[in-house]
Amino acid sequence: LRTNSDSSPGLASSIKKIYCNERDPGNHTLKDIGLMHEIPKEDQSSLVLKYDKGFRKKFLTEASAVDKLCIMIRKPGLELVNYLKHANYSTAVNRYLMYGPAGCGKTMTMMYAVDYCKKQGWLIVPVFNPWTWIQYKNTYIVHQREEIVRSLWNKDRVDHPEIAARWLENFRQINSDLLENVFTTREYTWSKHEKTKSGVSFSTLVDLGIARVRIATDVAGCILREIINQDSPDFPRTLAAVDCANSFFGISTLKIEPGVYLEPNELALVHNFKKILSNKWKNGAVIVGLNTSGIPSQTKRIAKVSSEHPYDILGQEGFDILDPHIPIHVPHYTDKEAISHLAYYQDRKWLVGRSTTEAGEAEILQICGNSPTDICVYCGHL
Amino acid sequence: RIARHPSFLADTLEGEWSDIWPLPNQFNPYLVPLPLRMGHTQKFCVSPDKYTSVELLKVQNFLHLTPPAIKKHCAALKKFCTPFPKELETQQDCEREFPVETHTVDYVAAGKTPRNPAARVVTKTIRLSNLVLDHHARLKLTQLAGKERYNRSNDILTIKVDRCPVKKQNKDFADYLLTALYFESWKTEPWESKEHTSHSDGYYWWEDSASYQNVKNLSLSWDSPTVEKYRESVRELKLEPEPEKLGILTEERKEAVSNYKDSVIKLLNL
């Protein structure tokens, strides 16, 4: 056994190359594993969404503190991008399922792939936090509660007007330069007096949905319908990025009649987004992430399930919809990646003084056990 | 010194006890040579002794059923018995000859009434391999019986009946249920076409599964070995989990997932 000295600098400070010079995730290779993929300020405005952010809140706080938004290049991400590059887009869509222990970067891997697709000019359907759709918000502030109402389109379904409007805003933000060039193929009747003719651009449709909150859910459904039934060759390639997909197959805590909980299937948004998870459409890809952190807070009615096995969380119904898909395991950091993470903090002057020494570094790694979230949280206090 | 009645002492007995007390009878303190006490006690007193206790007279006693008396009884009965059949030596032989096992409980208690309502419950068990069943009939029988009655791990069907007031009626009803289940499971109703069956009980039918429908959406040639391999891996994934292992990623389950991944990559030609 060798004692770690208090004065000599650790392994992390010997690393010279921290950032990857190649900005396009499509050109990253296995040699780049452990390097940081930086997302510049001008890209952040379209990747970091206003509502239902893809990145976790903690990560964004940290990114603003170190004044840089970086995603580590890791093997699952490279694998996923490689699949996206070489897939056959003339047949049914491929589904990619990311699983692994909590806090290991499933979401970050997804955002890495989203960044790749954005650079390729894809249309992106962002569903980053569907827990909020099926969860009743027990807030004392009345105007922050979200309403649910019976759908105008189908009396059996239930609409989320406000959440759908926010989703439309997210959709507009992430595809800001694309929506003008995509057109609808059908005439839609929203109510007795409101109609949208066919051949209208998506941006007009989205603006209508945001302005008329009552029909926002139907507008979201129409957009998904257009994507699924696309037949023109000009239609951009589509990526559906669905995080926390297991919330679609669980239970909801919403009630519209006293005493009866709604099924997630009865919610119009969930019903529509389940369709995009199926492989009945072409010219696109679906990335699905699993998440268990929402389960305990969602309801007291079900026992907590650990997130180790993908199909226990997804359940029978979820597996049947997603099958066949490609499961991608997102594990803990390797030692090289963990040290590279610390080197990034040292470069940003977030870790200074004793935590850069050999002993301090060993202590951090010992406490966090190569878990990315733990390193992030623990170093946040240093 | 208390003057004791001589019947306290067992060695004053002359001859066999079973001769003195041959039949069920009410308690008699002058015949029973035991220092018994029974009954409600007053403050600072012991409970009444056998000469003054009325309680001892009330309860049923089994003084005619002492072990020597039973032995004597058995010895007397032995000449009427036939030897145990040699064919039924092992448990398997017994089960083959008598597949239905009946379980009842008789309650004997020192109470006011000899009847106990719990004695009416009848449980009948049968191992399904002893019945003549084809695949469909077996599936239907297990589904009709339900998960709580059929144990998949040892193939035993258990029917518990307690709805009638008397044990005899319950026995008959259990027999009726078994018969009805058996003959009902052999029938094939028109609504039992293949779409309605599921693999949730462990019977996995590929053509009816959602996976098969999804694979149909891909444009593939059906004879290729990749589809067959994919089918095998899906089957492995769906049939593996045991309830106590839910949520835990063991080595075998990890391998099943990675097998599935390989087969899908080959299927999608990535």
XYZ file of C-alpha atoms in Angstrom:
652
model
C 0.000 0.000 0.000
C 1.174 3.434 -0.884
C 0.003 6.453 1.049
C -1.218 9.330 -1.035
C 0.845 12.404 -0.427
C -0.867 15.611 0.529
C 1.334 17.903 -1.497
C 1.994 16.289 -4.864
C -0.553 17.006 -7.596
C -2.926 14.219 -8.620
C -3.487 12.406 -11.880
C -6.124 14.863 -13.063
C -3.748 17.809 -13.199
C -1.435 15.910 -15.550
C -4.127 15.709 -18.224
C -3.419 18.261 -20.928
C -6.231 17.697 -23.404
C -9.654 18.183 -21.878
C -11.894 19.496 -24.653
C -12.591 17.881 -27.976
C -11.795 20.088 -30.947
C -14.275 18.330 -33.197
C -17.652 20.035 -32.779
C -19.732 17.481 -34.661
C -20.568 14.376 -32.561
C -20.727 12.403 -35.801
C -16.959 12.681 -36.228
C -16.022 11.598 -32.721
C -14.061 8.385 -32.484
C -13.188 5.922 -29.745
C -9.990 7.876 -29.123
C -12.058 10.819 -27.902
C -13.600 8.902 -24.986
C -13.229 10.936 -21.825
C -12.933 14.279 -23.601
C -15.489 17.013 -23.117
C -17.826 17.872 -25.962
C -18.593 21.536 -25.575
C -21.876 23.064 -26.618
C -21.211 26.704 -27.522
C -23.377 29.575 -26.321
C -25.152 30.100 -29.652
C -26.272 26.429 -29.723
C -27.456 26.489 -26.137
C -30.380 28.756 -26.943
C -31.981 26.028 -29.005
C -30.827 22.988 -27.027
C -31.582 24.128 -23.487
C -35.345 24.360 -23.523
C -37.490 26.847 -21.702
C -39.828 24.323 -20.076
C -39.247 20.640 -19.339
C -35.534 20.932 -19.809
C -33.698 17.962 -21.153
C -30.768 18.593 -18.864
C -31.294 18.187 -15.171
C -31.632 21.321 -13.091
C -28.514 20.523 -11.063
C -26.434 20.173 -14.197
C -27.590 23.497 -15.594
C -26.820 25.267 -12.320
C -23.340 23.829 -12.412
C -22.928 24.727 -16.079
C -23.806 28.326 -15.361
C -21.384 28.346 -12.419
C -18.425 27.072 -14.456
C -19.604 29.083 -17.467
C -19.422 26.198 -19.902
C -21.880 23.521 -20.987
C -20.024 20.314 -21.700
C -21.061 16.715 -22.282
C -18.489 14.012 -21.808
C -17.909 11.781 -24.815
C -18.624 8.269 -23.615
C -18.937 4.863 -25.150
C -22.769 4.576 -25.029
C -23.060 7.964 -26.739
C -20.643 6.998 -29.481
C -22.483 3.712 -29.903
C -25.821 5.478 -30.206
C -24.532 8.059 -32.708
C -22.922 5.267 -34.684
C -26.257 3.468 -34.913
C -27.983 6.687 -35.955
C -25.370 7.202 -38.670
C -25.611 3.766 -40.202
C -29.290 2.945 -39.809
C -31.501 2.303 -42.806
C -34.066 5.105 -42.957
C -36.170 3.760 -45.783
C -37.744 1.125 -43.514
C -39.456 1.381 -40.146
C -37.795 3.452 -37.442
C -35.309 1.922 -35.044
C -35.857 2.331 -31.347
C -32.951 2.749 -28.942
C -33.527 2.163 -25.259
C -31.107 3.492 -22.686
C -30.980 1.840 -19.295
C -28.644 1.714 -16.363
C -28.387 2.695 -12.715
C -29.740 6.078 -11.628
C -27.434 9.031 -12.158
C -25.194 7.434 -14.774
C -25.864 9.717 -17.709
C -28.792 8.241 -19.593
C -30.200 11.714 -20.094
C -26.823 13.167 -21.050
C -26.300 10.421 -23.607
C -29.678 11.269 -25.050
C -28.804 14.970 -25.219
C -25.545 14.063 -26.939
C -27.516 12.230 -29.619
C -29.982 15.122 -29.853
C -27.055 17.462 -30.438
C -25.824 15.202 -33.216
C -29.245 15.105 -34.853
C -29.639 18.872 -34.596
C -26.358 19.329 -36.407
C -27.621 16.991 -39.129
C -30.728 19.133 -39.529
C -33.276 16.701 -38.143
C -36.695 17.554 -36.803
C -36.689 16.818 -33.087
C -39.671 15.831 -30.975
C -38.570 16.536 -27.407
C -40.343 14.725 -24.562
C -38.002 15.203 -21.684
C -40.145 15.032 -18.588
C -43.471 13.253 -19.003
C -43.695 12.688 -15.247
C -45.256 16.129 -15.041
C -48.013 15.034 -17.389
C -49.340 12.222 -15.255
C -48.663 13.703 -11.864
C -51.026 15.854 -9.869
C -49.303 18.999 -8.625
C -50.337 19.545 -5.054
C -49.348 23.160 -4.843
C -50.955 25.758 -2.633
C -50.481 28.456 -5.229
C -53.707 28.238 -7.161
C -52.525 29.744 -10.420
C -49.654 27.255 -10.642
C -51.944 24.258 -10.664
C -52.456 22.774 -14.059
C -55.912 22.142 -15.347
C -57.119 19.047 -17.087
C -60.290 19.068 -19.153
C -62.251 16.644 -21.272
C -61.004 16.633 -24.819
C -63.049 18.406 -27.475
C -62.003 15.859 -30.045
C -62.777 12.665 -28.159
C -64.904 12.650 -25.022
C -63.066 9.631 -23.582
C -59.757 11.453 -23.466
C -58.449 14.162 -21.199
C -56.468 17.195 -22.330
C -53.629 19.075 -20.652
C -54.049 22.494 -22.285
C -51.223 24.278 -20.464
C -48.701 21.473 -20.605
C -49.425 20.961 -24.281
C -48.905 24.664 -24.950
C -45.563 24.491 -23.190
C -44.624 21.442 -25.200
C -45.440 23.387 -28.374
C -43.177 26.211 -27.221
C -40.390 23.715 -26.599
C -40.979 22.222 -30.008
C -40.781 25.643 -31.603
C -37.621 26.483 -29.713
C -35.695 23.324 -30.540
C -36.701 23.326 -34.220
C -36.673 27.108 -34.659
C -35.189 27.108 -38.186
C -37.033 24.059 -39.535
C -40.705 24.643 -38.848
C -41.197 27.180 -41.663
C -40.326 24.560 -44.273
C -42.613 21.755 -43.115
C -46.223 21.773 -44.260
C -49.374 19.980 -43.232
C -51.187 17.653 -45.594
C -54.696 17.753 -44.192
C -57.381 20.186 -43.222
C -58.043 20.309 -39.508
C -61.220 21.469 -37.821
C -60.636 22.582 -34.254
C -64.143 23.777 -33.418
C -67.272 25.058 -35.127
C -65.608 28.281 -36.192
C -61.930 27.411 -36.351
C -60.314 25.564 -39.198
C -56.801 25.183 -40.543
C -56.423 24.511 -44.226
C -53.987 21.954 -45.574
C -50.598 23.153 -46.736
C -50.041 25.407 -43.758
C -46.528 25.476 -42.309
C -45.836 23.874 -38.948
C -44.845 27.184 -37.401
C -48.314 28.619 -38.088
C -49.862 25.537 -36.523
C -47.657 25.773 -33.457
C -48.353 29.488 -33.076
C -52.071 28.765 -33.230
C -51.732 26.138 -30.510
C -49.807 28.467 -28.227
C -52.269 31.307 -28.771
C -55.367 29.124 -28.296
C -54.429 27.049 -25.282
C -57.685 25.126 -25.315
C -56.763 23.332 -28.560
C -53.038 22.975 -27.822
C -53.334 19.260 -27.094
C -55.075 18.636 -30.383
C -52.422 20.660 -32.212
C -49.693 18.534 -30.624
C -51.582 15.424 -31.703
C -51.854 16.762 -35.266
C -48.123 17.446 -35.446
C -47.366 13.892 -34.360
C -49.910 12.615 -36.846
C -48.225 14.530 -39.657
C -44.845 13.118 -38.645
C -46.149 9.552 -38.546
C -48.082 9.789 -41.813
C -45.407 11.744 -43.707
C -45.065 10.864 -47.363
C -43.339 13.801 -49.061
C -39.602 13.358 -49.775
C -38.899 16.880 -48.434
C -40.002 16.010 -44.936
C -36.987 16.295 -42.627
C -35.723 13.245 -40.837
C -37.263 13.070 -37.368
C -35.852 12.148 -33.988
C -38.244 11.416 -31.131
C -36.314 11.780 -27.889
C -38.456 10.448 -25.046
C -36.955 10.499 -21.594
C -38.729 8.862 -18.616
C -40.671 6.708 -21.065
C -41.738 4.334 -18.316
C -44.123 7.008 -17.017
C -46.347 6.278 -20.024
C -46.889 2.733 -18.817
C -47.354 3.346 -15.108
C -50.250 4.934 -13.274
C -51.276 8.538 -12.930
C -52.366 10.533 -9.912
C -54.751 12.753 -11.838
C -58.473 12.683 -11.220
C -61.175 14.252 -13.285
C -64.085 12.624 -11.510
C -63.967 12.370 -7.739
C -62.393 9.190 -6.461
C -61.303 7.698 -9.787
C -57.708 7.909 -10.922
C -57.166 8.327 -14.641
C -55.262 5.770 -16.662
C -52.275 7.255 -18.518
C -53.852 5.989 -21.728
C -56.847 8.262 -21.188
C -54.631 11.320 -21.384
C -54.606 12.591 -24.960
C -50.940 13.610 -24.854
C -49.783 10.251 -23.587
C -51.994 8.463 -26.096
C -50.469 10.445 -28.951
C -46.878 10.083 -27.838
C -47.255 6.335 -27.447
C -47.969 6.226 -31.162
C -44.632 7.799 -31.971
C -42.882 5.121 -29.911
C -44.199 2.428 -32.258
C -42.378 1.441 -35.438
C -45.250 2.177 -37.774
C -43.555 5.196 -39.332
C -40.442 5.759 -41.408
C -37.590 8.200 -41.917
C -36.692 8.724 -38.308
C -35.456 7.291 -35.048
C -36.728 6.981 -31.502
C -34.504 7.300 -28.464
C -36.054 6.201 -25.204
C -34.631 6.743 -21.736
C -35.791 5.108 -18.539
C -36.100 6.946 -15.291
C -37.138 5.863 -11.825
C -36.514 9.011 -9.854
C -40.075 10.140 -10.508
C -41.759 6.985 -9.270
C -41.689 7.562 -5.494
C -42.718 11.180 -5.724
C -45.319 10.411 -8.325
C -47.485 8.403 -6.014
C -47.473 6.631 -2.719
C -49.538 3.864 -4.198
C -46.789 1.780 -5.748
C -43.642 0.284 -4.355
C -40.306 1.675 -5.447
C -38.682 -0.302 -8.234
C -34.945 -0.243 -8.589
C -33.749 0.803 -12.003
C -31.312 -1.998 -12.608
C -33.268 -4.113 -15.037
C -34.894 -2.309 -17.969
C -37.907 -4.525 -18.467
C -39.031 -4.568 -14.857
C -39.529 -0.823 -15.020
C -40.911 -0.729 -18.525
C -43.426 -3.473 -17.862
C -45.171 -5.814 -20.229
C -47.056 -3.131 -22.134
C -44.004 -0.959 -22.640
C -41.927 -3.846 -23.875
C -44.614 -4.885 -26.335
C -44.793 -1.398 -27.825
C -41.023 -0.907 -28.028
C -40.033 -4.376 -29.206
C -37.753 -4.802 -31.234
C -35.425 -2.152 -29.939
C -31.722 -1.886 -29.214
C -30.951 -1.681 -25.505
C -27.923 0.441 -24.698
C -26.409 0.093 -21.261
C -25.127 3.305 -19.686
C -22.777 2.222 -16.894
C -20.837 4.113 -14.257
C -17.694 6.028 -15.255
C -14.535 4.132 -15.984
C -11.500 5.339 -14.029
C -10.231 7.288 -17.015
C -13.555 9.104 -17.418
C -13.813 9.902 -13.718
C -10.345 11.474 -13.685
C -11.157 13.339 -16.883
C -14.265 14.738 -15.144
C -12.101 15.990 -12.264
C -9.602 17.452 -14.746
C -12.440 19.413 -16.325
C -13.370 20.885 -12.934
C -9.743 21.795 -12.325
C -9.561 23.475 -15.700
C -12.627 25.535 -14.839
C -11.032 26.402 -11.468
C -13.923 24.713 -9.659
C -11.550 22.371 -7.843
C -8.635 24.211 -6.289
C -6.264 23.746 -3.389
C -6.328 20.523 -1.451
C -8.835 18.742 -3.713
C -6.371 18.811 -6.613
C -3.712 16.899 -4.666
C -3.286 13.170 -4.970
C -4.917 12.543 -1.599
C -7.857 14.821 -2.291
C -8.489 13.253 -5.658
C -8.404 9.776 -4.199
C -10.858 10.855 -1.506
C -13.322 12.261 -4.027
C -13.194 9.137 -6.168
C -13.523 6.919 -3.102
C -16.606 8.747 -1.863
C -18.342 9.001 -5.236
C -17.522 5.552 -6.539
C -17.347 6.582 -10.203
C -20.961 7.706 -10.277
C -21.229 10.829 -12.493
C -24.044 12.431 -10.517
C -22.286 11.813 -7.225
C -19.088 13.436 -8.496
C -21.120 16.393 -9.732
C -22.992 16.789 -6.437
C -20.011 16.188 -4.187
C -17.697 18.537 -6.075
C -20.451 21.131 -5.992
C -19.859 21.540 -2.272
C -16.076 21.705 -2.427
C -52.162 -34.604 58.480
C -54.935 -34.985 55.947
C -56.552 -38.322 55.805
C -56.356 -39.443 52.196
C -58.816 -41.562 50.391
C -57.064 -44.721 49.203
C -58.074 -44.093 45.583
C -55.464 -41.254 45.388
C -52.834 -43.903 45.073
C -52.398 -45.575 41.737
C -50.782 -48.643 43.197
C -53.965 -49.520 45.012
C -55.349 -50.484 41.600
C -56.226 -54.073 41.230
C -56.041 -55.368 37.686
C -56.057 -53.458 34.392
C -57.313 -49.882 34.188
C -59.107 -50.668 30.958
C -61.183 -53.214 32.848
C -62.178 -50.683 35.469
C -62.960 -47.970 32.853
C -63.825 -49.764 29.597
C -66.153 -47.242 27.984
C -66.645 -43.498 27.797
C -68.244 -42.500 31.052
C -68.809 -39.503 33.264
C -66.027 -38.711 35.725
C -66.140 -40.758 38.888
C -63.831 -39.548 41.718
C -63.956 -42.837 43.562
C -62.722 -44.849 40.597
C -60.066 -42.498 39.182
C -56.875 -42.736 41.280
C -55.564 -39.283 40.333
C -55.335 -36.177 42.557
C -57.248 -33.902 40.164
C -58.494 -30.395 40.850
C -60.732 -28.301 38.672
C -63.068 -25.338 38.922
C -63.155 -21.665 39.785
C -61.046 -20.662 42.783
C -62.129 -18.405 45.603
C -59.664 -15.850 46.939
C -56.672 -17.426 48.709
C -58.044 -20.886 48.040
C -57.016 -23.750 45.816
C -59.452 -24.986 43.214
C -61.918 -27.644 44.426
C -60.698 -31.202 44.529
C -62.251 -34.009 42.572
C -64.832 -34.929 45.212
C -66.417 -31.512 45.243
C -65.763 -30.341 41.656
C -68.796 -30.161 39.435
C -66.682 -28.987 36.512
C -64.973 -32.324 36.267
C -68.360 -33.908 35.725
C -69.216 -31.550 32.885
C -66.240 -31.976 30.603
C -65.651 -34.916 28.310
C -62.868 -37.211 29.435
C -60.807 -39.735 27.516
C -60.018 -42.025 30.392
C -61.125 -45.010 28.311
C -58.478 -44.154 25.697
C -55.248 -44.699 27.581
C -52.360 -46.033 25.439
C -52.527 -49.598 26.858
C -56.280 -49.640 26.196
C -55.732 -48.565 22.583
C -53.043 -51.213 22.111
C -55.381 -53.850 23.467
C -58.116 -52.618 21.169
C -55.836 -52.752 18.124
C -54.636 -56.221 18.999
C -58.225 -57.358 19.183
C -59.015 -55.782 15.804
C -55.901 -57.119 14.042
C -57.410 -60.399 13.009
C -59.997 -58.577 10.915
C -57.373 -56.516 8.969
C -55.714 -57.267 5.630
C -52.029 -56.439 5.004
C -51.114 -53.068 3.387
C -50.847 -53.573 -0.377
C -47.280 -54.031 -1.611
C -47.953 -51.968 -4.747
C -48.433 -48.822 -2.694
C -45.051 -48.738 -1.040
C -43.854 -45.345 -2.267
C -45.608 -41.982 -2.327
C -45.601 -41.970 -6.131
C -47.466 -45.268 -6.235
C -50.100 -43.943 -3.863
C -50.497 -40.840 -5.970
C -50.874 -42.801 -9.167
C -53.634 -44.965 -7.685
C -55.353 -42.223 -5.691
C -54.571 -38.888 -7.383
C -57.101 -36.828 -5.441
C -56.050 -35.992 -1.924
C -58.683 -34.818 0.546
C -57.738 -32.810 3.568
C -60.148 -32.216 6.431
C -59.656 -31.330 10.077
C -61.623 -32.769 13.024
C -61.610 -30.709 16.160
C -61.691 -32.323 19.605
C -62.073 -29.902 22.439
C -63.330 -29.798 26.005
C -66.269 -27.577 25.327
C -69.990 -27.449 25.601
C -70.504 -28.755 22.085
C -68.473 -31.274 20.148
C -69.179 -29.463 16.858
C -66.727 -26.930 15.433
C -67.710 -24.795 12.426
C -64.166 -24.943 11.055
C -64.459 -28.705 10.623
C -66.690 -28.301 7.588
C -63.824 -27.014 5.362
C -62.685 -29.495 2.727
C -59.528 -29.095 0.639
C -58.925 -31.332 -2.346
C -55.662 -31.347 -4.251
C -54.705 -33.051 -7.469
C -51.605 -33.012 -9.595
C -52.666 -32.071 -13.110
C -50.294 -34.581 -14.697
C -52.668 -37.282 -13.432
C -55.472 -35.949 -15.617
C -55.817 -36.514 -19.332
C -55.309 -33.028 -20.783
C -54.055 -31.663 -24.057
C -52.277 -28.330 -24.368
C -55.414 -26.288 -24.849
C -57.343 -28.044 -22.083
C -54.503 -27.621 -19.655
C -54.161 -23.917 -20.392
C -57.898 -23.409 -20.087
C -58.110 -25.348 -16.843
C -55.323 -23.371 -15.220
C -56.863 -20.129 -16.377
C -60.326 -21.094 -15.138
C -58.913 -22.179 -11.795
C -56.856 -19.034 -11.474
C -53.415 -18.282 -10.138
C -54.330 -18.746 -6.481
C -55.575 -22.310 -7.026
C -52.983 -23.613 -9.458
C -49.351 -23.792 -8.424
C -47.143 -23.771 -11.485
C -44.000 -24.859 -9.706
C -45.354 -28.244 -8.546
C -48.335 -28.583 -10.937
C -50.881 -28.991 -8.130
C -54.465 -27.761 -8.323
C -56.032 -27.005 -4.968
C -59.760 -26.613 -4.417
C -60.903 -25.409 -1.038
C -64.621 -25.473 -0.279
C -66.289 -24.026 2.784
C -69.567 -22.728 1.501
C -71.906 -25.509 2.707
C -72.697 -26.068 6.407
C -71.725 -29.745 6.571
C -68.506 -31.514 5.635
C -70.283 -34.072 3.488
C -71.892 -31.390 1.346
C -68.570 -29.611 0.933
C -66.873 -32.841 -0.149
C -69.532 -33.430 -2.768
C -69.277 -29.876 -3.997
C -65.483 -30.129 -4.343
C -65.949 -33.293 -6.403
C -68.481 -31.524 -8.557
C -66.122 -28.586 -9.077
C -63.270 -30.847 -10.166
C -65.483 -32.696 -12.594
C -66.945 -29.528 -14.025
C -63.481 -27.953 -14.421
C -62.178 -30.997 -16.240
C -65.005 -31.312 -18.729
C -65.295 -27.556 -19.249
C -61.622 -27.311 -20.095
C -61.986 -29.868 -22.874
C -64.597 -27.754 -24.638
C -63.467 -25.210 -27.230
C -65.819 -22.277 -27.452
C -66.053 -20.152 -30.602
C -64.676 -17.087 -28.789
C -61.492 -18.936 -27.917
C -59.793 -18.085 -31.151
C -56.101 -17.423 -30.935
C -56.240 -13.642 -30.595
C -57.629 -13.851 -27.081
C -54.874 -15.912 -25.537
C -51.838 -14.336 -23.989
C -48.450 -15.354 -22.769
C -48.941 -13.826 -19.335
C -49.212 -17.232 -17.707
C -46.030 -18.522 -19.251
C -47.418 -19.929 -22.458
C -45.782 -17.849 -25.115
C -47.300 -17.927 -28.559
C -45.118 -16.115 -30.983
C -47.677 -15.447 -33.706
C -49.980 -13.674 -31.247
C -47.365 -11.551 -29.534
C -46.958 -7.843 -30.019
C -43.314 -8.451 -30.950
C -44.419 -10.461 -33.967
C -46.742 -7.674 -35.065
C -43.936 -5.142 -34.702
C -41.497 -7.249 -36.672
C -44.092 -7.435 -39.436
C -43.675 -3.657 -39.854
C -40.045 -4.195 -40.803
C -39.583 -5.397 -44.346
C -37.739 -8.651 -43.807
C -37.497 -12.055 -45.320
C -39.218 -14.470 -42.983
C -37.088 -17.533 -43.456
C -33.862 -15.936 -42.312
C -32.228 -17.412 -39.202
C -32.003 -13.934 -37.651
C -35.758 -13.869 -37.087
C -35.613 -17.269 -35.445
C -32.766 -16.143 -33.199
C -34.605 -12.960 -32.334
C -37.685 -14.980 -31.457
C -35.654 -17.176 -29.137
C -34.121 -14.199 -27.330
C -37.499 -12.504 -26.859
C -38.911 -15.715 -25.472
C -35.998 -15.980 -23.091
C -36.492 -12.401 -21.917
C -40.206 -12.745 -21.359
C -40.220 -16.048 -19.543
C -37.297 -15.498 -17.233
C -38.277 -13.191 -14.399
C -39.185 -14.693 -11.074
C -41.174 -12.476 -8.760
C -38.579 -12.279 -6.002
C -35.859 -11.287 -8.435
C -37.711 -8.300 -9.898
C -35.540 -5.243 -10.317
C -32.279 -7.059 -9.783
C -29.875 -7.423 -12.660
C -28.285 -10.828 -12.162
C -25.677 -12.273 -14.489
C -28.207 -14.480 -16.281
C -30.579 -11.621 -16.877
C -27.704 -9.445 -18.098
C -26.840 -12.152 -20.567
C -30.463 -12.356 -21.718
C -30.487 -8.607 -22.381
C -27.200 -8.729 -24.278
C -28.426 -11.717 -26.309
C -31.515 -9.733 -27.159
C -29.393 -6.763 -28.205
C -27.219 -8.888 -30.497
C -30.204 -10.508 -32.124
C -31.928 -7.157 -32.729
C -28.791 -5.644 -34.242
C -28.622 -8.594 -36.626
C -32.342 -8.329 -37.318
C -32.135 -4.640 -38.189
C -28.925 -5.223 -40.111
C -27.024 -2.455 -38.340
